[in-house]
Amino acid sequence: MAAMARAATTSDAFNAIAEPQRRDILALLRAGERPVSDLAEELGMSQPGASKHLRVLREVGLVRVRGAGKQRLYGLDARGLRPVHEWVGGFERFWNESFDRLDTYVQDLKRTRQEE
Amino acid sequence: MAAMARAATTSDAFNAIAEPQRRDILALLRAGERPVSDLAEELGMSQPGASKHLRVLREVGLVRVRGAGKQRLYGLDARGLRPVHEWVGGFERFWNESFDRLDTYVQDLKRTRQEE
DNA sequence: TTGCCATATACCGATATGGGAATATGATGG
DNA sequence: CCATCATATTCCCATATCGGTATATGGCAA
């Protein structure tokens, strides 16, 4: 056993939403449950493509499935996004702060130049 | 030119924070600027490892660098996290709602069983 | 059962990634 | 200029990931 390389991924919400298409799927599902082919068509992806992304989302618990006739309806289960929201929220005061700093920095620059 | 495979990544904040170690770096930087080796040691990663993750973070604009003597101080620039927070926030009402649904679902189940 | 529709899997190719080790680049002090 | 400390880059390996195509599986209807 040697290198192991690349840490495990696609196993948590952070990774699941790193994929733009998966974000699109989640966004669409806010409107309600949808069968796979519907999602595929609406998002312009192949049926297998949709299925695969849905699998990832299911494995991390962001969607649930339910059989309905020969279709399978996928529905949103957004609870897994809460920890993400909280983690990112932990930086809220910093992105405002960063703005301020940049602002004063830029203003300082301007002032300095005018004074020259 | 044929397949293209795998969409571009490590080019936006969503991907940058998909890596646990990079999240750790960002979290640490909330306490203030830090030189590379400091981060590496504190987080138990190699110096090249730290440098590489910092590069990604720099490329997506989540950190800024500043030379200080022979060191390079990395500082947080959290502004890029704002869109992420907003995107995830767009699901806030759904993760509460999901809870409710599950709740009523579970209660329905219980009731049904009792009635049998 | 047989066929048909909807979805899931398997397989493949191209490439992105993360980690380790070695090395290059940069800045500083003497 | 030289030696040294701090950091960045390069190479290499193993593997994860995405997309496409082909195929398997599941459910339903006649």
Short mmCIF file of C-alpha atoms (C1' of nucleotides) in Angstrom, two decimals:
data_model
loop_
_atom_site.label_atom_id
_atom_site.label_comp_id
_atom_site.label_asym_id
_atom_site.label_seq_id
_atom_site.Cartn_x
_atom_site.Cartn_y
_atom_site.Cartn_z
CA MET A 1 0.00 0.00 0.00
CA ALA A 2 1.63 3.13 -1.13
CA ALA A 3 0.28 6.47 -2.13
CA MET A 4 -3.46 6.72 -1.69
CA ALA A 5 -3.41 9.95 -3.60
CA ARG A 6 -6.45 12.16 -3.84
CA ALA A 7 -8.63 12.17 -0.79
CA ALA A 8 -12.10 10.71 -0.92
CA THR A 9 -14.66 13.01 -2.44
CA THR A 10 -18.19 13.00 -3.75
CA SER A 11 -19.09 11.86 -0.32
CA ASP A 12 -20.25 15.04 1.26
CA ALA A 13 -22.45 17.99 0.43
CA PHE A 14 -19.51 20.28 -0.25
CA ASN A 15 -18.37 18.10 -3.08
CA ALA A 16 -21.83 17.39 -4.33
CA ILE A 17 -22.51 21.06 -4.91
CA ALA A 18 -19.12 21.70 -6.43
CA GLU A 19 -20.56 20.44 -9.71
CA PRO A 20 -22.50 23.10 -11.60
CA GLN A 21 -24.90 20.60 -13.09
CA ARG A 22 -25.69 19.18 -9.71
CA ARG A 23 -26.39 22.65 -8.44
CA ASP A 24 -28.75 23.09 -11.35
CA ILE A 25 -30.55 19.91 -10.47
CA LEU A 26 -30.99 20.95 -6.88
CA ALA A 27 -32.24 24.35 -7.92
CA LEU A 28 -34.81 22.79 -10.22
CA LEU A 29 -36.02 20.43 -7.54
CA ARG A 30 -37.07 23.36 -5.41
CA ALA A 31 -40.11 23.54 -7.65
CA GLY A 32 -41.07 20.01 -6.67
CA GLU A 33 -40.43 16.38 -7.45
CA ARG A 34 -39.38 15.43 -10.93
CA PRO A 35 -38.70 12.29 -12.92
CA VAL A 36 -35.21 11.76 -14.29
CA SER A 37 -35.91 12.35 -17.95
CA ASP A 38 -37.63 15.61 -17.12
CA LEU A 39 -34.53 16.86 -15.37
CA ALA A 40 -32.29 15.60 -18.12
CA GLU A 41 -34.23 17.38 -20.80
CA GLU A 42 -34.71 20.61 -18.91
CA LEU A 43 -31.03 20.83 -18.12
CA GLY A 44 -29.83 19.64 -21.48
CA MET A 45 -28.00 16.59 -20.26
CA SER A 46 -28.19 12.96 -21.27
CA GLN A 47 -30.37 10.57 -19.32
CA PRO A 48 -27.39 8.59 -18.00
CA GLY A 49 -25.74 11.86 -17.11
CA ALA A 50 -28.70 12.92 -15.06
CA SER A 51 -28.93 9.53 -13.39
CA LYS A 52 -25.30 9.68 -12.41
CA HIS A 53 -25.51 13.11 -10.89
CA LEU A 54 -28.66 12.10 -9.09
CA ARG A 55 -26.85 9.13 -7.67
CA VAL A 56 -24.22 11.36 -6.16
CA LEU A 57 -26.86 13.65 -4.76
CA ARG A 58 -28.70 10.68 -3.33
CA GLU A 59 -25.59 9.26 -1.74
CA VAL A 60 -24.88 12.45 0.10
CA GLY A 61 -28.50 12.71 1.05
CA LEU A 62 -29.49 15.83 -0.84
CA VAL A 63 -32.27 14.16 -2.76
CA ARG A 64 -34.70 11.36 -2.13
CA VAL A 65 -36.31 9.01 -4.60
CA ARG A 66 -39.74 7.60 -4.79
CA GLY A 67 -41.11 5.17 -7.29
CA ALA A 68 -44.16 6.34 -9.17
CA GLY A 69 -45.26 3.86 -11.74
CA LYS A 70 -42.40 3.23 -14.03
CA GLN A 71 -40.90 6.57 -13.20
CA ARG A 72 -38.77 7.55 -10.28
CA LEU A 73 -39.50 10.90 -8.77
CA TYR A 74 -36.57 12.74 -7.27
CA GLY A 75 -37.23 15.26 -4.56
CA LEU A 76 -35.11 17.74 -2.71
CA ASP A 77 -33.88 17.03 0.79
CA ALA A 78 -32.07 20.22 1.60
CA ARG A 79 -31.17 19.42 5.16
CA GLY A 80 -27.67 18.47 4.12
CA LEU A 81 -27.10 22.01 2.91
CA ARG A 82 -27.53 23.44 6.34
CA PRO A 83 -24.04 22.59 7.57
CA VAL A 84 -22.64 24.10 4.40
CA HIS A 85 -24.59 27.26 4.94
CA GLU A 86 -23.36 27.45 8.48
CA TRP A 87 -19.76 26.85 7.57
CA VAL A 88 -19.79 29.54 4.94
CA GLY A 89 -21.76 31.79 7.24
CA GLY A 90 -18.84 31.64 9.60
CA PHE A 91 -17.10 34.00 7.19
CA GLU A 92 -19.86 36.51 6.86
CA ARG A 93 -18.23 39.15 8.95
CA PHE A 94 -15.03 38.70 7.03
CA TRP A 95 -16.36 39.42 3.61
CA ASN A 96 -17.78 42.68 4.81
CA GLU A 97 -14.59 43.45 6.61
CA SER A 98 -12.59 42.67 3.50
CA PHE A 99 -14.64 45.16 1.58
CA ASP A 100 -13.98 47.85 4.11
CA ARG A 101 -10.29 47.20 4.15
CA LEU A 102 -10.07 47.31 0.41
CA ASP A 103 -12.14 50.43 0.41
CA THR A 104 -9.97 52.34 2.80
CA TYR A 105 -6.94 50.98 1.05
CA VAL A 106 -8.14 52.28 -2.28
CA GLN A 107 -9.14 55.60 -0.78
CA ASP A 108 -5.76 55.92 0.84
CA LEU A 109 -4.18 55.36 -2.52
CA LYS A 110 -6.31 58.03 -4.16
CA ARG A 111 -5.68 60.52 -1.43
CA THR A 112 -1.98 59.92 -1.54
CA ARG A 113 -1.88 60.51 -5.25
CA GLN A 114 -3.90 63.68 -5.06
CA GLU A 115 -1.60 65.05 -2.42
CA GLU A 116 1.43 64.48 -4.58
CA MET B 1 -10.09 17.45 -30.43
CA ALA B 2 -12.29 14.80 -29.03
CA ALA B 3 -13.72 14.25 -25.62
CA MET B 4 -12.96 17.07 -23.22
CA ALA B 5 -14.20 14.93 -20.34
CA ARG B 6 -14.49 16.24 -16.84
CA ALA B 7 -15.58 19.81 -16.66
CA ALA B 8 -13.18 22.47 -15.54
CA THR B 9 -12.81 22.71 -11.81
CA THR B 10 -10.70 24.28 -9.14
CA SER B 11 -11.66 27.49 -10.78
CA ASP B 12 -14.40 28.70 -8.53
CA ALA B 13 -15.11 29.04 -4.86
CA PHE B 14 -17.44 26.06 -4.80
CA ASN B 15 -14.65 23.77 -5.82
CA ALA B 16 -12.05 25.47 -3.72
CA ILE B 17 -14.00 24.78 -0.56
CA ALA B 18 -14.81 21.24 -1.55
CA GLU B 19 -11.40 20.26 -0.22
CA PRO B 20 -11.40 19.78 3.56
CA GLN B 21 -7.82 20.95 3.92
CA ARG B 22 -8.57 24.12 2.06
CA ARG B 23 -11.51 24.73 4.32
CA ASP B 24 -9.17 24.29 7.24
CA ILE B 25 -6.78 26.83 5.81
CA LEU B 26 -9.53 29.36 5.33
CA ALA B 27 -10.81 28.80 8.83
CA LEU B 28 -7.36 29.34 10.26
CA LEU B 29 -6.87 32.51 8.32
CA ARG B 30 -9.79 34.09 10.07
CA ALA B 31 -7.42 34.62 12.95
CA GLY B 32 -5.17 36.73 10.75
CA GLU B 33 -2.44 36.51 8.19
CA ARG B 34 -0.05 33.60 8.32
CA PRO B 35 3.11 32.45 6.61
CA VAL B 36 3.01 29.20 4.67
CA SER B 37 5.07 27.06 7.00
CA ASP B 38 2.92 28.12 9.91
CA LEU B 39 -0.18 26.89 8.16
CA ALA B 40 1.52 23.72 7.06
CA GLU B 41 2.63 22.85 10.55
CA GLU B 42 -0.59 23.78 12.26
CA LEU B 43 -2.63 21.70 9.85
CA GLY B 44 -0.21 18.83 9.65
CA MET B 45 0.51 19.08 5.97
CA SER B 46 3.73 19.30 4.03
CA GLN B 47 5.05 22.66 2.93
CA PRO B 48 4.53 21.89 -0.75
CA GLY B 49 1.09 20.65 0.10
CA ALA B 50 0.21 23.90 1.80
CA SER B 51 1.65 25.93 -1.06
CA LYS B 52 -0.40 24.03 -3.56
CA HIS B 53 -3.65 24.46 -1.73
CA LEU B 54 -2.87 28.12 -1.22
CA ARG B 55 -2.32 28.47 -4.93
CA VAL B 56 -5.79 27.18 -5.63
CA LEU B 57 -7.25 29.48 -3.03
CA ARG B 58 -5.35 32.37 -4.51
CA GLU B 59 -6.49 31.60 -8.02
CA VAL B 60 -10.12 31.67 -7.02
CA GLY B 61 -9.48 34.81 -5.02
CA LEU B 62 -10.17 33.53 -1.55
CA VAL B 63 -6.79 34.51 -0.19
CA ARG B 64 -4.29 37.24 -0.88
CA VAL B 65 -0.55 37.17 -0.48
CA ARG B 66 1.82 39.77 0.73
CA GLY B 67 5.56 39.53 0.93
CA ALA B 68 7.01 40.14 4.36
CA GLY B 69 10.73 39.69 4.41
CA LYS B 70 11.52 36.26 3.17
CA GLN B 71 8.12 35.06 4.17
CA ARG B 72 4.85 35.33 2.35
CA LEU B 73 1.85 36.14 4.43
CA TYR B 74 -1.45 34.73 3.30
CA GLY B 75 -4.58 36.51 4.31
CA LEU B 76 -8.24 35.77 3.94
CA ASP B 77 -10.33 37.45 1.29
CA ALA B 78 -13.75 36.07 2.03
CA ARG B 79 -15.67 38.05 -0.53
CA GLY B 80 -15.71 35.08 -2.86
CA LEU B 81 -17.67 33.13 -0.30
CA ARG B 82 -20.57 35.45 -0.47
CA PRO B 83 -22.07 34.03 -3.67
CA VAL B 84 -21.74 30.58 -2.18
CA HIS B 85 -23.54 31.64 0.93
CA GLU B 86 -26.27 33.17 -1.11
CA TRP B 87 -26.69 30.17 -3.33
CA VAL B 88 -26.97 27.82 -0.40
CA GLY B 89 -29.17 30.30 1.40
CA GLY B 90 -31.62 29.91 -1.44
CA PHE B 91 -32.48 26.55 0.10
CA GLU B 92 -32.99 27.72 3.62
CA ARG B 93 -36.71 27.45 3.59
CA PHE B 94 -36.45 23.98 2.11
CA TRP B 95 -34.35 22.41 4.81
CA ASN B 96 -36.87 23.48 7.38
CA GLU B 97 -39.69 22.36 5.19
CA SER B 98 -38.00 19.02 4.66
CA PHE B 99 -37.95 18.52 8.37
CA ASP B 100 -41.64 19.21 8.61
CA ARG B 101 -42.50 16.89 5.80
CA LEU B 102 -40.48 14.10 7.27
CA ASP B 103 -42.09 14.79 10.58
CA THR B 104 -45.61 14.55 9.33
CA TYR B 105 -44.63 11.58 7.25
CA VAL B 106 -43.27 9.77 10.26
CA GLN B 107 -46.29 10.70 12.32
CA ASP B 108 -48.59 9.45 9.62
CA LEU B 109 -46.76 6.17 9.67
CA LYS B 110 -47.10 5.84 13.42
CA ARG B 111 -50.76 6.70 13.38
CA THR B 112 -51.46 4.25 10.62
CA ARG B 113 -49.77 1.49 12.55
CA GLN B 114 -51.63 2.25 15.73
CA GLU B 115 -54.88 2.17 13.90
CA GLU B 116 -54.19 -1.26 12.57
"C1'" DT C 1 -44.73 -13.91 -21.56
"C1'" DT C 2 -43.50 -10.25 -24.65
"C1'" DG C 3 -42.64 -5.73 -25.65
"C1'" DC C 4 -42.12 -1.03 -24.24
"C1'" DC C 5 -40.94 2.84 -21.52
"C1'" DA C 6 -38.01 4.88 -17.78
"C1'" DT C 7 -33.98 4.58 -15.34
"C1'" DA C 8 -29.67 2.63 -13.68
"C1'" DT C 9 -25.05 0.52 -14.57
"C1'" DA C 10 -21.00 -0.82 -16.86
"C1'" DC C 11 -17.34 0.41 -19.62
"C1'" DC C 12 -14.18 3.53 -21.83
"C1'" DG C 13 -11.37 7.53 -22.80
"C1'" DA C 14 -9.48 11.91 -21.43
"C1'" DT C 15 -8.21 14.53 -17.77
"C1'" DA C 16 -8.16 16.70 -13.21
"C1'" DT C 17 -6.44 16.06 -8.62
"C1'" DG C 18 -3.92 15.36 -4.34
"C1'" DG C 19 0.14 13.77 -2.17
"C1'" DG C 20 5.08 12.81 -1.88
"C1'" DA C 21 9.89 13.75 -3.11
"C1'" DA C 22 13.16 16.48 -5.33
"C1'" DT C 23 14.37 20.73 -7.05
"C1'" DA C 24 13.97 25.59 -8.51
"C1'" DT C 25 13.16 30.36 -7.26
"C1'" DG C 26 13.28 34.37 -4.02
"C1'" DA C 27 14.64 37.22 -0.55
"C1'" DT C 28 17.85 38.36 3.16
"C1'" DG C 29 21.98 38.82 5.80
"C1'" DG C 30 26.84 38.76 5.78
"C1'" DC D 1 28.67 37.01 -4.45
"C1'" DC D 2 27.41 33.20 -1.10
"C1'" DA D 3 24.90 30.67 2.14
"C1'" DT D 4 20.54 30.12 4.06
"C1'" DC D 5 15.84 30.15 5.13
"C1'" DA D 6 11.01 30.25 3.10
"C1'" DT D 7 8.19 29.20 -0.51
"C1'" DA D 8 6.93 27.75 -5.17
"C1'" DT D 9 7.22 24.52 -8.91
"C1'" DT D 10 8.00 20.20 -11.26
"C1'" DC D 11 7.55 15.23 -11.72
"C1'" DC D 12 5.42 11.12 -10.84
"C1'" DC D 13 1.91 7.99 -9.20
"C1'" DA D 14 -2.60 6.41 -8.07
"C1'" DT D 15 -7.04 7.42 -8.41
"C1'" DA D 16 -11.37 10.09 -8.84
"C1'" DT D 17 -14.41 12.17 -11.98
"C1'" DC D 18 -17.16 13.44 -16.15
"C1'" DG D 19 -19.17 12.54 -20.36
"C1'" DG D 20 -20.59 9.43 -23.95
"C1'" DT D 21 -22.26 5.02 -25.65
"C1'" DA D 22 -24.02 0.61 -24.98
"C1'" DT D 23 -26.37 -2.33 -22.17
"C1'" DA D 24 -28.80 -4.12 -18.06
"C1'" DT D 25 -32.72 -3.74 -14.94
"C1'" DG D 26 -37.41 -2.66 -13.36
"C1'" DG D 27 -42.20 -1.86 -13.96
"C1'" DC D 28 -46.28 -1.92 -16.64
"C1'" DA D 29 -49.57 -3.18 -20.17
"C1'" DA D 30 -51.60 -6.15 -23.60
#
